[in-house]
mmCIF file of C-alpha atoms in Angstrom:
data_model
loop_
_atom_site.group_PDB
_atom_site.id
_atom_site.type_symbol
_atom_site.label_atom_id
_atom_site.label_comp_id
_atom_site.label_asym_id
_atom_site.label_seq_id
_atom_site.Cartn_x
_atom_site.Cartn_y
_atom_site.Cartn_z
ATOM 1 C CA MET A 1 -101.832 -44.779 -13.612
ATOM 2 C CA VAL A 2 -105.043 -44.949 -11.640
ATOM 3 C CA THR A 3 -108.140 -45.486 -13.725
ATOM 4 C CA LYS A 4 -111.529 -43.851 -13.134
ATOM 5 C CA LYS A 5 -112.942 -47.221 -12.096
ATOM 6 C CA GLN A 6 -110.246 -47.651 -9.450
ATOM 7 C CA ILE A 7 -110.883 -44.110 -8.166
ATOM 8 C CA LYS A 8 -114.605 -44.915 -7.766
ATOM 9 C CA THR A 9 -113.773 -48.140 -5.901
ATOM 10 C CA ILE A 10 -111.357 -46.394 -3.549
ATOM 11 C CA THR A 11 -113.877 -43.594 -2.928
ATOM 12 C CA ALA A 12 -116.628 -46.127 -2.102
ATOM 13 C CA LEU A 13 -114.355 -47.916 0.374
ATOM 14 C CA ILE A 14 -113.462 -44.640 2.099
ATOM 15 C CA ILE A 15 -117.139 -43.641 2.400
ATOM 16 C CA SER A 16 -118.038 -47.094 3.762
ATOM 17 C CA ALA A 17 -115.263 -46.865 6.342
ATOM 18 C CA ILE A 18 -116.499 -43.436 7.456
ATOM 19 C CA LEU A 19 -120.105 -44.659 7.759
ATOM 20 C CA LEU A 20 -119.006 -47.745 9.690
ATOM 21 C CA THR A 21 -117.085 -45.541 12.098
ATOM 22 C CA LEU A 22 -120.154 -43.376 12.629
ATOM 23 C CA VAL A 23 -122.218 -46.462 13.507
ATOM 24 C CA ILE A 24 -119.697 -48.195 15.771
ATOM 25 C CA THR A 25 -118.561 -45.203 17.790
ATOM 26 C CA PRO A 26 -121.922 -44.416 19.473
ATOM 27 C CA LEU A 27 -122.474 -48.093 20.267
ATOM 28 C CA ALA A 28 -119.056 -48.391 21.818
ATOM 29 C CA LYS A 29 -119.723 -45.298 23.928
ATOM 30 C CA ALA A 30 -123.124 -46.683 24.953
ATOM 31 C CA GLU A 31 -121.497 -49.916 26.107
ATOM 32 C CA GLU A 32 -118.922 -47.969 28.107
ATOM 33 C CA ARG A 33 -121.593 -45.968 29.937
ATOM 34 C CA GLU A 34 -122.033 -47.317 33.456
ATOM 35 C CA ILE A 35 -125.418 -48.739 34.417
ATOM 36 C CA LYS A 36 -126.569 -47.876 37.920
ATOM 37 C CA VAL A 37 -128.878 -49.963 40.115
ATOM 38 C CA VAL A 38 -130.763 -48.255 42.945
ATOM 39 C CA ILE A 39 -132.775 -50.242 45.520
ATOM 40 C CA ASP A 40 -135.121 -48.278 47.786
ATOM 41 C CA GLY A 41 -133.140 -45.111 47.085
ATOM 42 C CA ASN A 42 -129.704 -46.649 47.788
ATOM 43 C CA GLU A 43 -127.238 -47.221 44.966
ATOM 44 C CA VAL A 44 -125.866 -50.758 44.766
ATOM 45 C CA THR A 45 -122.085 -51.164 44.599
ATOM 46 C CA PHE A 46 -120.760 -53.912 42.332
ATOM 47 C CA PRO A 47 -117.195 -54.727 43.452
ATOM 48 C CA ASP A 48 -115.905 -56.388 40.274
ATOM 49 C CA GLN A 49 -118.219 -57.205 37.366
ATOM 50 C CA LYS A 50 -120.546 -54.301 36.547
ATOM 51 C CA PRO A 51 -124.126 -54.630 35.192
ATOM 52 C CA ILE A 52 -124.447 -55.006 31.436
ATOM 53 C CA ILE A 53 -127.159 -54.682 28.806
ATOM 54 C CA ASP A 54 -127.417 -57.852 26.726
ATOM 55 C CA GLU A 55 -128.360 -58.307 23.089
ATOM 56 C CA ASN A 56 -132.061 -58.344 24.070
ATOM 57 C CA GLY A 57 -131.821 -54.945 25.732
ATOM 58 C CA ARG A 58 -132.108 -56.437 29.254
ATOM 59 C CA VAL A 59 -129.972 -55.512 32.249
ATOM 60 C CA LEU A 60 -127.975 -58.402 33.702
ATOM 61 C CA VAL A 61 -126.276 -58.206 37.113
ATOM 62 C CA PRO A 62 -123.885 -60.454 39.095
ATOM 63 C CA ILE A 63 -125.859 -63.043 41.013
ATOM 64 C CA ARG A 64 -124.133 -62.755 44.392
ATOM 65 C CA THR A 65 -124.471 -59.004 44.757
ATOM 66 C CA ILE A 66 -128.170 -58.882 43.929
ATOM 67 C CA ALA A 67 -128.934 -62.003 46.015
ATOM 68 C CA GLU A 68 -127.381 -60.296 49.037
ATOM 69 C CA LYS A 69 -129.522 -57.202 48.493
ATOM 70 C CA PHE A 70 -132.646 -59.372 48.599
ATOM 71 C CA TYR A 71 -131.356 -61.178 51.710
ATOM 72 C CA CYS A 72 -131.320 -64.599 50.048
ATOM 73 C CA ASP A 73 -130.111 -67.521 52.161
ATOM 74 C CA ASP A 74 -128.224 -69.639 49.674
ATOM 75 C CA ILE A 75 -126.859 -69.751 46.134
ATOM 76 C CA LYS A 76 -126.047 -73.122 44.555
ATOM 77 C CA TRP A 77 -124.123 -73.688 41.320
ATOM 78 C CA ASP A 78 -124.333 -76.922 39.340
ATOM 79 C CA ALA A 79 -121.453 -76.850 36.847
ATOM 80 C CA GLN A 80 -122.570 -80.000 35.048
ATOM 81 C CA GLU A 81 -126.041 -78.666 34.273
ATOM 82 C CA ARG A 82 -124.851 -75.041 34.131
ATOM 83 C CA LYS A 83 -127.631 -74.317 36.597
ATOM 84 C CA VAL A 84 -127.921 -71.767 39.412
ATOM 85 C CA THR A 85 -130.383 -72.045 42.317
ATOM 86 C CA ILE A 86 -131.336 -69.145 44.602
ATOM 87 C CA VAL A 87 -133.040 -69.972 47.904
ATOM 88 C CA LYS A 88 -134.754 -67.437 50.154
ATOM 89 C CA ASN A 89 -136.493 -68.187 53.456
ATOM 90 C CA ARG A 90 -136.940 -71.846 52.507
ATOM 91 C CA ASN A 91 -139.890 -70.788 50.361
ATOM 92 C CA SER A 92 -138.697 -68.942 47.255
ATOM 93 C CA GLU A 93 -136.558 -71.180 45.079
ATOM 94 C CA ILE A 94 -135.505 -69.797 41.715
ATOM 95 C CA ILE A 95 -133.641 -72.008 39.239
ATOM 96 C CA LEU A 96 -132.069 -70.654 36.042
ATOM 97 C CA TRP A 97 -129.838 -72.209 33.400
ATOM 98 C CA LEU A 98 -127.105 -70.330 31.565
ATOM 99 C CA ASP A 99 -128.057 -69.359 28.008
ATOM 100 C CA SER A 100 -131.620 -70.612 28.512
ATOM 101 C CA LYS A 101 -134.851 -68.627 28.644
ATOM 102 C CA LYS A 102 -136.425 -71.197 30.941
ATOM 103 C CA ALA A 103 -136.657 -70.776 34.720
ATOM 104 C CA LEU A 104 -138.373 -72.536 37.592
ATOM 105 C CA VAL A 105 -139.955 -70.568 40.457
ATOM 106 C CA ASN A 106 -141.055 -72.849 43.280
ATOM 107 C CA GLY A 107 -141.375 -75.651 40.746
ATOM 108 C CA GLU A 108 -143.454 -73.625 38.285
ATOM 109 C CA GLU A 109 -141.911 -73.120 34.848
ATOM 110 C CA LYS A 110 -141.464 -69.525 33.673
ATOM 111 C CA GLU A 111 -140.537 -68.216 30.217
ATOM 112 C CA LEU A 112 -138.010 -65.365 30.233
ATOM 113 C CA ASP A 113 -137.424 -62.680 27.605
ATOM 114 C CA THR A 114 -133.660 -63.143 27.982
ATOM 115 C CA SER A 115 -131.270 -65.604 29.588
ATOM 116 C CA ALA A 116 -128.622 -65.765 32.296
ATOM 117 C CA LYS A 117 -125.047 -65.603 31.058
ATOM 118 C CA ALA A 118 -121.455 -66.080 32.175
ATOM 119 C CA VAL A 119 -119.421 -62.872 31.782
ATOM 120 C CA ASN A 120 -115.770 -62.637 32.843
ATOM 121 C CA GLY A 121 -116.230 -65.677 35.066
ATOM 122 C CA ARG A 122 -119.314 -64.219 36.779
ATOM 123 C CA THR A 123 -122.886 -65.529 36.549
ATOM 124 C CA MET A 124 -125.124 -62.688 35.372
ATOM 125 C CA LEU A 125 -128.897 -62.804 35.915
ATOM 126 C CA PRO A 126 -131.801 -60.819 34.408
ATOM 127 C CA LEU A 127 -132.377 -58.101 37.020
ATOM 128 C CA ARG A 128 -136.050 -57.440 36.262
ATOM 129 C CA PHE A 129 -137.017 -61.113 36.489
ATOM 130 C CA ILE A 130 -135.249 -61.637 39.823
ATOM 131 C CA SER A 131 -136.654 -58.415 41.322
ATOM 132 C CA GLU A 132 -140.237 -59.046 40.235
ATOM 133 C CA THR A 133 -140.060 -62.630 41.498
ATOM 134 C CA PHE A 134 -139.361 -61.107 44.920
ATOM 135 C CA ASN A 135 -142.450 -58.859 44.530
ATOM 136 C CA SER A 136 -140.471 -55.698 43.839
ATOM 137 C CA LYS A 137 -141.303 -52.902 41.409
ATOM 138 C CA VAL A 138 -138.759 -52.199 38.648
ATOM 139 C CA ASP A 139 -138.397 -48.940 36.648
ATOM 140 C CA TRP A 140 -135.839 -47.975 34.001
ATOM 141 C CA ASP A 141 -134.622 -44.360 33.905
ATOM 142 C CA SER A 142 -133.148 -44.087 30.409
ATOM 143 C CA ALA A 143 -131.817 -40.550 30.937
ATOM 144 C CA ALA A 144 -129.892 -41.524 34.075
ATOM 145 C CA TYR A 145 -129.112 -45.021 32.766
ATOM 146 C CA THR A 146 -130.429 -46.342 36.061
ATOM 147 C CA VAL A 147 -132.585 -49.278 37.172
ATOM 148 C CA LYS A 148 -134.758 -48.250 40.128
ATOM 149 C CA ILE A 149 -136.096 -51.079 42.308
ATOM 150 C CA THR A 150 -138.674 -50.633 45.045
ATOM 151 C CA LYS A 151 -139.176 -53.493 47.456
ATOM 152 C CA PRO A 152 -142.624 -54.152 48.978
ATOM 153 C CA GLN A 153 -143.077 -51.915 52.000
ATOM 154 C CA TYR A 154 -145.163 -53.465 54.793
ATOM 155 C CA SER A 155 -144.371 -50.792 57.349
ATOM 156 C CA PRO A 156 -142.810 -47.316 57.197
ATOM 157 C CA TYR A 157 -140.659 -48.258 60.203
ATOM 158 C CA VAL A 158 -139.259 -51.596 58.959
ATOM 159 C CA ASP A 159 -136.121 -51.796 56.834
ATOM 160 C CA TYR A 160 -136.428 -55.508 56.086
ATOM 161 C CA THR A 161 -137.573 -58.818 57.598
ATOM 162 C CA LYS A 162 -136.195 -62.348 57.552
ATOM 163 C CA ILE A 163 -137.679 -65.653 58.631
ATOM 164 C CA LYS A 164 -135.841 -68.843 59.559
ATOM 165 C CA VAL A 165 -137.276 -72.306 60.175
ATOM 166 C CA GLU A 166 -135.262 -73.923 62.959
ATOM 167 C CA GLU A 167 -134.342 -77.608 63.305
ATOM 168 C CA ASP A 168 -136.853 -78.034 66.148
ATOM 169 C CA ASN A 169 -139.649 -76.994 63.738
ATOM 170 C CA THR A 170 -140.113 -73.549 65.236
ATOM 171 C CA VAL A 171 -139.726 -70.221 63.465
ATOM 172 C CA THR A 172 -137.536 -67.228 64.240
ATOM 173 C CA LEU A 173 -138.718 -63.854 62.938
ATOM 174 C CA TYR A 174 -136.137 -61.105 62.470
ATOM 175 C CA VAL A 175 -136.975 -57.404 61.968
ATOM 176 C CA LYS A 176 -134.466 -54.666 61.109
ATOM 177 C CA LEU A 177 -135.979 -51.334 62.093
ATOM 178 C CA LYS A 178 -135.442 -47.992 60.396
ATOM 179 C CA ASP A 179 -134.048 -44.934 62.153
ATOM 180 C CA ASN A 180 -137.410 -43.128 61.987
ATOM 181 C CA LEU A 181 -139.132 -45.219 64.676
ATOM 182 C CA PRO A 182 -141.481 -42.877 66.601
ATOM 183 C CA ASP A 183 -141.089 -42.671 70.385
ATOM 184 C CA ASP A 184 -144.630 -43.896 71.080
ATOM 185 C CA ILE A 185 -144.126 -47.068 69.004
ATOM 186 C CA ALA A 186 -140.689 -47.653 70.543
ATOM 187 C CA LYS A 187 -142.289 -47.429 73.978
ATOM 188 C CA LEU A 188 -144.975 -49.957 72.992
ATOM 189 C CA MET A 189 -142.320 -52.367 71.723
ATOM 190 C CA GLN A 190 -140.477 -52.332 75.039
ATOM 191 C CA ASN A 191 -143.490 -53.996 76.690
ATOM 192 C CA LYS A 192 -143.571 -57.566 75.340
ATOM 193 C CA LYS A 193 -147.252 -57.886 76.241
ATOM 194 C CA ASN A 194 -148.012 -55.496 73.364
ATOM 195 C CA ILE A 195 -146.574 -57.848 70.729
ATOM 196 C CA LYS A 196 -148.312 -60.783 69.036
ATOM 197 C CA VAL A 197 -147.631 -63.075 66.087
ATOM 198 C CA GLU A 198 -150.359 -64.135 63.657
ATOM 199 C CA CYS A 199 -149.970 -67.189 61.432
ATOM 200 C CA LYS A 200 -152.150 -67.757 58.374
ATOM 201 C CA VAL A 201 -152.218 -70.909 56.276
ATOM 202 C CA ASN A 202 -153.671 -70.583 52.769
ATOM 203 C CA GLU A 203 -154.986 -67.135 53.811
ATOM 204 C CA LYS A 204 -156.887 -68.577 56.798
ATOM 205 C CA GLN A 205 -155.865 -67.639 60.325
ATOM 206 C CA LEU A 206 -154.313 -70.624 62.098
ATOM 207 C CA PHE A 207 -153.276 -69.040 65.386
ATOM 208 C CA ILE A 208 -152.197 -65.876 67.212
ATOM 209 C CA LEU A 209 -149.386 -66.134 69.747
ATOM 210 C CA ASP A 210 -148.151 -63.726 72.416
ATOM 211 C CA SER A 211 -145.668 -63.781 75.305
ATOM 212 C CA TYR A 212 -148.033 -66.005 77.295
ATOM 213 C CA ASN A 213 -147.585 -68.703 74.624
ATOM 214 C CA LYS A 214 -143.873 -69.012 75.438
ATOM 215 C CA ILE A 215 -142.625 -67.136 72.380
ATOM 216 C CA ASN A 216 -139.377 -65.280 73.003
ATOM 217 C CA ILE A 217 -139.370 -61.568 72.182
ATOM 218 C CA ASP A 218 -136.157 -59.538 72.129
ATOM 219 C CA VAL A 219 -136.146 -55.839 71.215
ATOM 220 C CA ASN A 220 -132.866 -53.932 70.932
ATOM 221 C CA LEU A 221 -133.718 -50.337 70.044
ATOM 222 C CA ASN A 222 -130.062 -49.287 70.106
ATOM 223 C CA GLN A 223 -129.242 -51.713 67.306
ATOM 224 C CA LYS A 224 -132.692 -51.248 65.701
ATOM 225 C CA VAL A 225 -133.326 -54.998 65.813
ATOM 226 C CA MET A 226 -136.296 -57.075 66.939
ATOM 227 C CA THR A 227 -136.275 -60.887 67.147
ATOM 228 C CA VAL A 228 -139.203 -63.197 67.914
ATOM 229 C CA SER A 229 -138.324 -66.870 68.344
ATOM 230 C CA ASN A 230 -139.899 -70.171 69.408
ATOM 231 C CA VAL A 231 -142.875 -69.455 67.156
ATOM 232 C CA LYS A 232 -144.899 -72.519 66.141
ATOM 233 C CA PHE A 233 -144.477 -73.764 62.595
ATOM 234 C CA PRO A 234 -147.150 -75.949 60.926
ATOM 235 C CA SER A 235 -146.185 -79.492 60.024
ATOM 236 C CA LYS A 236 -146.679 -81.030 56.616
ATOM 237 C CA THR A 237 -150.119 -82.413 55.872
ATOM 238 C CA ASN A 238 -151.648 -84.160 52.880
ATOM 239 C CA LYS A 239 -152.240 -80.745 51.270
ATOM 240 C CA LYS A 240 -149.975 -77.981 50.002
ATOM 241 C CA GLN A 241 -149.769 -75.113 52.500
ATOM 242 C CA VAL A 242 -148.851 -71.457 51.935
ATOM 243 C CA ILE A 243 -147.851 -69.955 55.286
ATOM 244 C CA ASN A 244 -147.708 -66.256 56.227
ATOM 245 C CA TYR A 245 -146.595 -64.635 59.479
ATOM 246 C CA THR A 246 -147.542 -61.115 60.602
ATOM 247 C CA LEU A 247 -146.096 -59.277 63.588
ATOM 248 C CA LEU A 248 -148.832 -57.362 65.430
ATOM 249 C CA ILE A 249 -148.353 -54.515 67.877
ATOM 250 C CA ALA A 250 -150.947 -53.030 70.231
ATOM 251 C CA THR A 251 -152.475 -49.719 69.166
ATOM 252 C CA GLU A 252 -151.899 -48.405 72.692
ATOM 253 C CA GLU A 253 -150.441 -49.674 75.968
ATOM 254 C CA ASN A 254 -151.949 -53.056 77.025
ATOM 255 C CA SER A 255 -154.747 -52.706 74.461
ATOM 256 C CA THR A 256 -156.393 -55.814 73.010
ATOM 257 C CA ALA A 257 -156.627 -54.027 69.644
ATOM 258 C CA SER A 258 -153.534 -54.393 67.473
ATOM 259 C CA THR A 259 -152.248 -53.465 64.036
ATOM 260 C CA ALA A 260 -149.874 -55.140 61.582
ATOM 261 C CA PHE A 261 -146.312 -53.929 62.108
ATOM 262 C CA ALA A 262 -144.259 -56.293 59.933
ATOM 263 C CA LYS A 263 -145.038 -59.075 57.469
ATOM 264 C CA PHE A 264 -142.833 -61.974 56.514
ATOM 265 C CA ASP A 265 -142.370 -63.796 53.248
ATOM 266 C CA TYR A 266 -144.600 -66.787 52.790
ATOM 267 C CA ILE A 267 -143.333 -70.328 53.071
ATOM 268 C CA ILE A 268 -144.627 -73.128 50.871
ATOM 269 C CA LEU A 269 -144.940 -76.566 52.413
ATOM 270 C CA GLU A 270 -145.544 -79.182 49.771
ATOM 271 C CA ALA A 271 -147.999 -81.961 50.516
ATOM 272 C CA ASP A 272 -146.589 -84.994 52.279
ATOM 273 C CA PRO A 273 -147.190 -87.910 49.874
ATOM 274 C CA ASN A 274 -147.309 -90.301 52.831
ATOM 275 C CA ALA A 275 -149.888 -88.317 54.803
ATOM 276 C CA GLU A 276 -153.266 -89.991 55.007
ATOM 277 C CA PRO A 277 -156.500 -88.015 54.478
ATOM 278 C CA VAL A 278 -158.576 -87.353 57.563
ATOM 279 C CA GLU A 279 -161.701 -89.354 58.413
ATOM 280 C CA VAL A 280 -164.240 -87.682 60.712
ATOM 281 C CA GLU A 281 -165.929 -89.749 63.419
ATOM 282 C CA LYS A 282 -168.128 -87.036 64.970
ATOM 283 C CA VAL A 283 -168.563 -83.291 65.385
ATOM 284 C CA GLU A 284 -169.648 -81.600 68.622
ATOM 285 C CA TYR A 285 -169.596 -78.123 70.067
ATOM 286 C CA GLU A 286 -168.891 -76.433 73.362
ATOM 287 C CA LYS A 287 -169.541 -72.894 74.571
ATOM 288 C CA GLY A 288 -166.827 -70.383 73.748
ATOM 289 C CA ASP A 289 -165.186 -67.732 75.892
ATOM 290 C CA ASN A 290 -168.013 -65.285 75.229
ATOM 291 C CA PRO A 291 -171.760 -65.760 74.539
ATOM 292 C CA ASN A 292 -171.379 -65.144 70.817
ATOM 293 C CA THR A 293 -168.835 -67.891 70.076
ATOM 294 C CA ILE A 294 -168.680 -71.663 70.202
ATOM 295 C CA ASN A 295 -165.843 -74.166 69.737
ATOM 296 C CA LEU A 296 -166.299 -76.894 67.144
ATOM 297 C CA ILE A 297 -164.809 -80.209 68.297
ATOM 298 C CA ILE A 298 -164.020 -82.569 65.405
ATOM 299 C CA THR A 299 -162.986 -86.098 66.415
ATOM 300 C CA LEU A 300 -161.282 -88.265 63.792
ATOM 301 C CA THR A 301 -161.643 -92.030 63.453
ATOM 302 C CA LYS A 302 -157.850 -92.402 63.775
ATOM 303 C CA ASP A 303 -154.680 -90.367 64.027
ATOM 304 C CA PRO A 304 -153.591 -89.780 60.396
ATOM 305 C CA GLY A 305 -149.966 -89.535 61.490
ATOM 306 C CA HIS A 306 -149.534 -85.841 60.726
ATOM 307 C CA TYR A 307 -150.458 -82.518 62.242
ATOM 308 C CA VAL A 308 -154.083 -81.718 61.399
ATOM 309 C CA THR A 309 -155.222 -78.146 60.737
ATOM 310 C CA VAL A 310 -158.250 -76.484 59.195
ATOM 311 C CA GLN A 311 -156.468 -76.962 55.852
ATOM 312 C CA ASN A 312 -157.446 -80.655 55.986
ATOM 313 C CA ILE A 313 -161.145 -79.822 55.995
ATOM 314 C CA GLU A 314 -163.571 -77.320 54.524
ATOM 315 C CA ILE A 315 -166.135 -75.523 56.695
ATOM 316 C CA LYS A 316 -169.298 -73.877 55.414
ATOM 317 C CA LYS A 317 -171.702 -72.056 57.692
ATOM 318 C CA TYR A 318 -175.405 -71.264 57.278
ATOM 319 C CA VAL A 319 -177.673 -69.150 59.487
ATOM 320 C CA ASN A 320 -181.355 -70.010 59.024
ATOM 321 C CA GLY A 321 -180.444 -71.621 55.715
ATOM 322 C CA LYS A 322 -178.515 -68.625 54.342
ATOM 323 C CA PRO A 323 -174.730 -68.727 53.765
ATOM 324 C CA ASP A 324 -172.725 -66.877 56.414
ATOM 325 C CA ASN A 325 -169.044 -66.058 55.862
ATOM 326 C CA LYS A 326 -168.222 -65.127 59.464
ATOM 327 C CA LEU A 327 -165.771 -67.906 60.247
ATOM 328 C CA THR A 328 -162.671 -68.421 62.322
ATOM 329 C CA TYR A 329 -159.810 -70.771 61.504
ATOM 330 C CA TRP A 330 -157.964 -70.689 64.811
ATOM 331 C CA SER A 331 -157.464 -74.363 65.581
ATOM 332 C CA ASN A 332 -155.771 -76.729 68.015
ATOM 333 C CA TRP A 333 -154.826 -80.351 67.222
ATOM 334 C CA GLU A 334 -154.534 -83.019 69.946
ATOM 335 C CA SER A 335 -153.147 -86.182 68.391
ATOM 336 C CA GLU A 336 -153.739 -88.495 71.373
ATOM 337 C CA GLN A 337 -157.445 -87.595 71.472
ATOM 338 C CA ARG A 338 -157.592 -87.430 67.624
ATOM 339 C CA ARG A 339 -159.357 -84.120 68.174
ATOM 340 C CA LEU A 340 -159.276 -80.918 66.129
ATOM 341 C CA SER A 341 -160.800 -77.916 67.912
ATOM 342 C CA ILE A 342 -161.915 -74.924 65.854
ATOM 343 C CA LEU A 343 -161.897 -72.154 68.445
ATOM 344 C CA LYS A 344 -164.027 -69.014 68.839
ATOM 345 C CA MET A 345 -166.409 -69.716 65.961
ATOM 346 C CA PRO A 346 -168.793 -66.707 65.838
ATOM 347 C CA VAL A 347 -172.547 -67.277 66.146
ATOM 348 C CA PRO A 348 -175.367 -64.687 66.020
ATOM 349 C CA GLU A 349 -176.449 -62.789 69.108
ATOM 350 C CA PRO A 350 -179.706 -63.980 70.722
ATOM 351 C CA ALA A 351 -182.817 -62.486 69.109
ATOM 352 C CA ASP A 352 -186.599 -62.641 69.633
ATOM 353 C CA GLU A 353 -186.755 -65.776 67.490
ATOM 354 C CA LEU A 354 -184.669 -68.939 67.581
ATOM 355 C CA GLN A 355 -181.805 -68.953 65.084
ATOM 356 C CA GLU A 356 -180.425 -72.138 63.581
ATOM 357 C CA VAL A 357 -176.727 -72.246 62.705
ATOM 358 C CA THR A 358 -175.631 -75.176 60.547
ATOM 359 C CA PHE A 359 -171.994 -76.125 59.954
ATOM 360 C CA VAL A 360 -171.132 -78.347 57.007
ATOM 361 C CA ILE A 361 -167.682 -79.924 57.372
ATOM 362 C CA LYS A 362 -166.285 -81.501 54.209
ATOM 363 C CA TYR A 363 -163.248 -83.785 54.293
ATOM 364 C CA ASN A 364 -161.399 -86.448 52.349
ATOM 365 C CA GLY A 365 -160.922 -84.086 49.415
ATOM 366 C CA GLY A 366 -164.509 -82.851 49.668
ATOM 367 C CA ASP A 367 -165.958 -86.269 48.868
ATOM 368 C CA ARG A 368 -167.508 -86.689 52.319
ATOM 369 C CA GLU A 369 -169.189 -84.364 54.799
ATOM 370 C CA VAL A 370 -170.819 -84.160 58.207
ATOM 371 C CA THR A 371 -173.131 -81.481 59.585
ATOM 372 C CA LEU A 372 -173.659 -79.902 62.987
ATOM 373 C CA THR A 373 -176.594 -77.688 63.978
ATOM 374 C CA TYR A 374 -176.440 -75.164 66.824
ATOM 375 C CA VAL A 375 -179.591 -73.349 67.954
ATOM 376 C CA VAL A 376 -179.095 -69.834 69.316
ATOM 377 C CA PRO A 377 -181.439 -69.388 72.291
ATOM 378 C CA LYS A 378 -183.935 -66.519 72.400
ATOM 379 C CA ARG A 379 -182.943 -63.431 74.319
#
């Protein structure tokens, strides 16, 4: 005979089982719902392991699929340290450890809100962290269960760009064009004289190259591909360098005016620990190509054994004692003459009164400096 106490116990167990079922069933259905990833409007296909949502509510995706979508160059796996390294364009290096919320981006430690994991034999990475590291915008559409990623758009006509540093220390720039390339721009691209490459180091212009500088330009409009090779690449110096390349195209046929058409990911060159700091012997000037520019000629006491650029010095300019920010950083280094030429430095136009332009060149980490004064003649 079943007692009242036993009936109460059985009833409580039945109710608990029903409540547990109500809790588990929605969660199980939520886990079964497929997560979609869309990059620039195109849905990403995951051939085997699908994206998951981890215990921290973060979307994790298979490393190889997402690395390919960001055009990464290499993926390295260290089984002993349970470490994965993603390399892109020799500049962006991301290191993550399985089950760790620590990451390194170009040597700088980052704290994550979740960790990479191994799922069904696949390395799964936090999608938001990887995307934002590559300067992309990430949005979560909860209704559609979709992650929407928007890559940085430098041009409405460029699908993506890649940059490769060759063994001979030159750079090859690769541009994949979109299908919406207007006829007038396509016509401009067919004339190589309309195309130039600008290089900036630490946000200062180092040089601009065109077809006269022996760069190779190949445009295949049928395949929607443009390649520019034999582009100069700065050498290591005694300072860290952040390098950017921009592809410029003329605004109209054979025009000297140009506009940015495609930009390329920066490259970080770490300082060479063996590079010696520069020591300046003297500073002179010579007339520039037009009346309103001069070239600064900086001679060093000795060849420091590395390529010298404006990154090895600091230039400040004053006109009649007042700071003037109109500077150029287009330079040329001649190692045999130990000479660094800063080209096309702007100076004021002649006026009714004499104008005194003073250049202060700091070097050796800013500890030492030399000055040069140029007097603008009266008009």
